[in-house]
């Protein structure tokens, strides 16, 4: 079973004015579709066929650059569409463990946003910034070049990504040109904290109980 391009969970224009419809059309329909097709081509006829994307990424150093770049591109964009929503923005609610974990590990939502923005702004060239959970159930922020991510065995710092922002120019150039910082600020207006919180709870191997 080949990897499938997921449908966007909202209309192309649903994230306007924060992310414009034309960017979403090209980003999902051309870029993400391209990574998906190239990943399928790279694994066709190999023993990677039928493996989960997470299994492939965890051992990606053993495979070709095509598997690394397109496997990362496939996974990263699936997560990216998921963590945004036209109902996003604001803060995690009091019921969401992710809000408590952000307070614990960063000292507050504003401090988290500043650190995440710094990681996304200072990633030179193309790449991603991530909020992740480590094996001790602590949150950390990291960034990766190109289509790498923290699930990969080649990552500088490994963990489970629960929020990510694409800082390739194709993600913002049509609307924001070189103003990456404005795009990052706008991204926070569409982050769906209920999705991030669910990903935190699912990833949380220590079972932190904030109740
Ligand atoms: Mn992209």
Short mmCIF file of C-alpha atoms and ligand atoms in Angstrom, two decimals:
data_model
loop_
_atom_site.label_atom_id
_atom_site.label_comp_id
_atom_site.label_asym_id
_atom_site.label_seq_id
_atom_site.Cartn_x
_atom_site.Cartn_y
_atom_site.Cartn_z
CA UNK A 1 0.00 0.00 0.00
CA UNK A 2 1.61 3.21 -1.14
CA UNK A 3 1.60 6.38 0.93
CA UNK A 4 -1.36 8.64 0.17
CA UNK A 5 -1.51 12.41 0.10
CA UNK A 6 -4.00 13.23 2.87
CA UNK A 7 -6.85 15.60 2.08
CA UNK A 8 -6.54 18.99 3.75
CA UNK A 9 -8.87 18.97 6.78
CA UNK A 10 -10.21 22.42 5.73
CA UNK A 11 -10.64 24.52 2.59
CA UNK A 12 -7.63 26.14 0.94
CA UNK A 13 -8.82 29.59 2.01
CA UNK A 14 -9.77 28.55 5.55
CA UNK A 15 -6.59 29.87 7.14
CA UNK A 16 -6.82 33.31 5.50
CA UNK A 17 -5.57 35.92 6.20
CA UNK A 18 -2.84 34.14 8.14
CA UNK A 19 -1.99 31.73 5.33
CA UNK A 20 -3.31 32.58 1.88
CA UNK A 21 -5.29 30.19 -0.31
CA UNK A 22 -2.84 30.19 -3.23
CA UNK A 23 0.04 29.21 -0.94
CA UNK A 24 -2.07 26.38 0.49
CA UNK A 25 -3.03 25.14 -3.00
CA UNK A 26 0.55 25.00 -4.23
CA UNK A 27 1.99 23.77 -0.94
CA UNK A 28 -0.43 20.87 -0.54
CA UNK A 29 -1.25 20.08 -4.16
CA UNK A 30 2.25 20.45 -5.63
CA UNK A 31 4.91 20.26 -2.92
CA UNK A 32 3.35 17.70 -0.56
CA UNK A 33 1.99 15.71 -3.46
CA UNK A 34 5.48 15.68 -4.96
CA UNK A 35 7.10 14.38 -1.78
CA UNK A 36 4.44 11.67 -1.55
CA UNK A 37 4.92 10.49 -5.13
CA UNK A 38 8.71 10.59 -4.90
CA UNK A 39 8.68 8.67 -1.60
CA UNK A 40 6.53 5.97 -3.20
CA UNK A 41 8.88 5.81 -6.18
CA UNK A 42 11.92 5.58 -3.88
CA UNK A 43 10.58 2.63 -1.89
CA UNK A 44 8.84 0.76 -4.70
CA UNK A 45 10.22 -2.75 -4.98
CA UNK A 46 12.35 -2.40 -1.82
CA UNK A 47 11.81 -3.93 1.62
CA UNK A 48 10.54 -0.53 2.79
CA UNK A 49 7.24 -1.13 1.02
CA UNK A 50 4.57 -1.69 3.66
CA UNK A 51 6.61 -0.20 6.51
CA UNK A 52 5.17 2.68 8.52
CA UNK A 53 6.59 6.14 7.91
CA UNK A 54 7.79 6.30 11.52
CA UNK A 55 9.72 3.02 11.10
CA UNK A 56 11.31 4.33 7.93
CA UNK A 57 12.31 7.63 9.54
CA UNK A 58 13.74 5.95 12.66
CA UNK A 59 16.31 4.13 10.48
CA UNK A 60 16.62 6.67 7.69
CA UNK A 61 20.45 6.81 7.79
CA UNK A 62 20.45 3.36 6.15
CA UNK A 63 18.49 4.50 3.10
CA UNK A 64 18.93 6.75 0.10
CA UNK A 65 18.79 10.55 0.12
CA UNK A 66 15.51 10.20 -1.78
CA UNK A 67 13.93 8.26 1.09
CA UNK A 68 15.27 10.76 3.64
CA UNK A 69 14.15 13.89 1.78
CA UNK A 70 10.78 12.64 0.56
CA UNK A 71 9.95 10.52 3.62
CA UNK A 72 10.61 13.57 5.78
CA UNK A 73 8.63 15.78 3.41
CA UNK A 74 5.72 13.35 3.46
CA UNK A 75 5.56 13.09 7.27
CA UNK A 76 6.33 16.74 8.05
CA UNK A 77 3.55 18.14 5.89
CA UNK A 78 0.99 15.61 7.20
CA UNK A 79 1.71 16.95 10.69
CA UNK A 80 1.74 20.57 9.53
CA UNK A 81 -1.81 20.47 8.05
CA UNK A 82 -3.07 18.72 11.15
CA UNK A 83 -1.79 21.20 13.73
CA UNK A 84 -3.42 24.18 12.00
CA UNK A 85 -7.12 25.01 11.95
CA UNK A 86 -9.40 27.95 11.16
CA UNK A 87 -10.54 27.58 14.79
CA UNK A 88 -6.95 27.74 16.05
CA UNK A 89 -5.00 30.38 17.89
CA UNK A 90 -5.26 31.57 21.45
CA UNK A 91 -4.02 29.41 24.29
CA UNK A 92 -4.40 25.81 25.41
CA UNK A 93 -7.44 25.54 27.69
CA UNK A 94 -7.10 24.75 31.39
CA UNK A 95 -8.15 21.16 30.63
CA UNK A 96 -5.26 20.56 28.23
CA UNK A 97 -2.14 18.93 29.64
CA UNK A 98 -0.05 20.60 26.96
CA UNK A 99 -0.66 24.00 28.58
CA UNK A 100 0.56 22.70 31.93
CA UNK A 101 3.57 21.07 30.31
CA UNK A 102 4.45 24.33 28.50
CA UNK A 103 4.23 26.23 31.80
CA UNK A 104 6.42 23.60 33.48
CA UNK A 105 9.08 23.39 30.78
CA UNK A 106 9.18 26.94 29.36
CA UNK A 107 7.71 29.08 32.14
CA UNK A 108 4.62 30.10 30.17
CA UNK A 109 3.04 30.30 26.73
CA UNK A 110 4.67 33.65 25.84
CA UNK A 111 8.11 32.26 26.73
CA UNK A 112 7.42 29.17 24.65
CA UNK A 113 6.32 31.25 21.65
CA UNK A 114 9.43 33.44 21.87
CA UNK A 115 11.73 30.41 21.96
CA UNK A 116 9.87 28.65 19.15
CA UNK A 117 9.93 31.79 17.02
CA UNK A 118 13.66 32.14 17.61
CA UNK A 119 14.29 28.56 16.51
CA UNK A 120 12.15 29.08 13.38
CA UNK A 121 13.68 32.47 12.55
CA UNK A 122 17.29 31.38 12.96
CA UNK A 123 17.03 28.15 10.95
CA UNK A 124 19.29 29.14 8.05
CA UNK A 125 17.86 28.33 4.63
CA UNK A 126 15.12 25.73 4.38
CA UNK A 127 13.87 23.61 7.25
CA UNK A 128 11.49 23.26 10.15
CA UNK A 129 11.15 24.24 13.81
CA UNK A 130 9.56 21.76 16.21
CA UNK A 131 8.00 21.38 19.61
CA UNK A 132 8.82 17.85 20.75
CA UNK A 133 8.47 15.47 23.66
CA UNK A 134 11.62 13.66 24.78
CA UNK A 135 11.92 10.20 26.35
CA UNK A 136 11.67 11.74 29.85
CA UNK A 137 8.35 13.34 28.93
CA UNK A 138 9.87 16.85 28.81
CA UNK A 139 9.09 19.31 26.05
CA UNK A 140 11.88 20.78 23.98
CA UNK A 141 12.24 23.00 20.91
CA UNK A 142 14.56 22.15 18.07
CA UNK A 143 14.99 22.85 14.38
CA UNK A 144 16.07 20.67 11.48
CA UNK A 145 17.40 21.42 7.99
CA UNK A 146 15.66 20.53 4.73
CA UNK A 147 12.98 17.86 5.33
CA UNK A 148 14.68 16.24 8.31
CA UNK A 149 12.75 15.85 11.57
CA UNK A 150 13.37 14.73 15.16
CA UNK A 151 12.05 11.21 14.49
CA UNK A 152 15.07 10.54 12.27
CA UNK A 153 18.09 8.69 13.60
CA UNK A 154 20.22 11.41 11.99
CA UNK A 155 18.58 14.20 14.04
CA UNK A 156 20.77 16.21 16.40
CA UNK A 157 18.10 15.99 19.09
CA UNK A 158 15.58 13.16 18.88
CA UNK A 159 12.02 13.17 20.17
CA UNK A 160 8.39 13.03 19.13
CA UNK A 161 7.29 16.17 17.24
CA UNK A 162 3.86 17.46 18.32
CA UNK A 163 3.94 20.87 16.60
CA UNK A 164 5.97 21.99 13.62
CA UNK A 165 6.33 24.98 11.33
CA UNK A 166 7.61 24.80 7.78
CA UNK A 167 10.08 27.64 7.17
CA UNK A 168 10.88 26.80 3.56
CA UNK A 169 10.21 29.91 1.47
CA UNK A 170 7.50 28.00 -0.43
CA UNK A 171 5.48 28.06 2.84
CA UNK A 172 5.26 31.85 3.01
CA UNK A 173 6.94 33.70 0.15
CA UNK A 174 3.81 34.53 -1.92
CA UNK A 175 2.23 36.43 0.96
CA UNK A 176 5.13 37.38 3.22
CA UNK A 177 8.12 37.53 0.82
CA UNK A 178 11.21 37.70 3.05
CA UNK A 179 9.27 38.44 6.26
CA UNK A 180 9.61 35.04 7.88
CA UNK A 181 8.99 36.52 11.33
CA UNK A 182 5.55 37.84 10.30
CA UNK A 183 4.64 34.41 8.94
CA UNK A 184 5.66 32.76 12.22
CA UNK A 185 3.52 35.25 14.19
CA UNK A 186 0.58 34.47 11.88
CA UNK A 187 1.13 30.73 12.32
CA UNK A 188 0.41 31.08 16.05
CA UNK A 189 -3.03 32.47 15.08
CA UNK A 190 -3.96 29.13 13.49
CA UNK A 191 -2.28 26.59 15.79
CA UNK A 192 -4.94 24.12 16.94
CA UNK A 193 -4.02 23.49 20.57
CA UNK A 194 -6.53 20.67 20.92
CA UNK A 195 -4.60 18.71 18.28
CA UNK A 196 -1.23 19.55 19.85
CA UNK A 197 -2.57 18.51 23.25
CA UNK A 198 -3.76 15.17 21.89
CA UNK A 199 -0.37 14.60 20.29
CA UNK A 200 1.28 15.45 23.61
CA UNK A 201 -0.90 12.98 25.50
CA UNK A 202 -0.23 10.26 22.89
CA UNK A 203 3.54 10.90 22.90
CA UNK A 204 3.94 11.28 26.62
CA UNK A 205 5.75 8.07 27.54
CA UNK A 206 6.04 8.93 31.22
CA UNK A 207 2.32 9.49 31.53
CA UNK A 208 2.61 12.87 33.25
CA UNK A 209 -0.53 13.37 35.26
CA UNK A 210 -1.40 17.01 35.85
CA UNK A 211 -4.83 16.36 37.30
MN1 LIG B 1 6.69 22.68 2.67
#
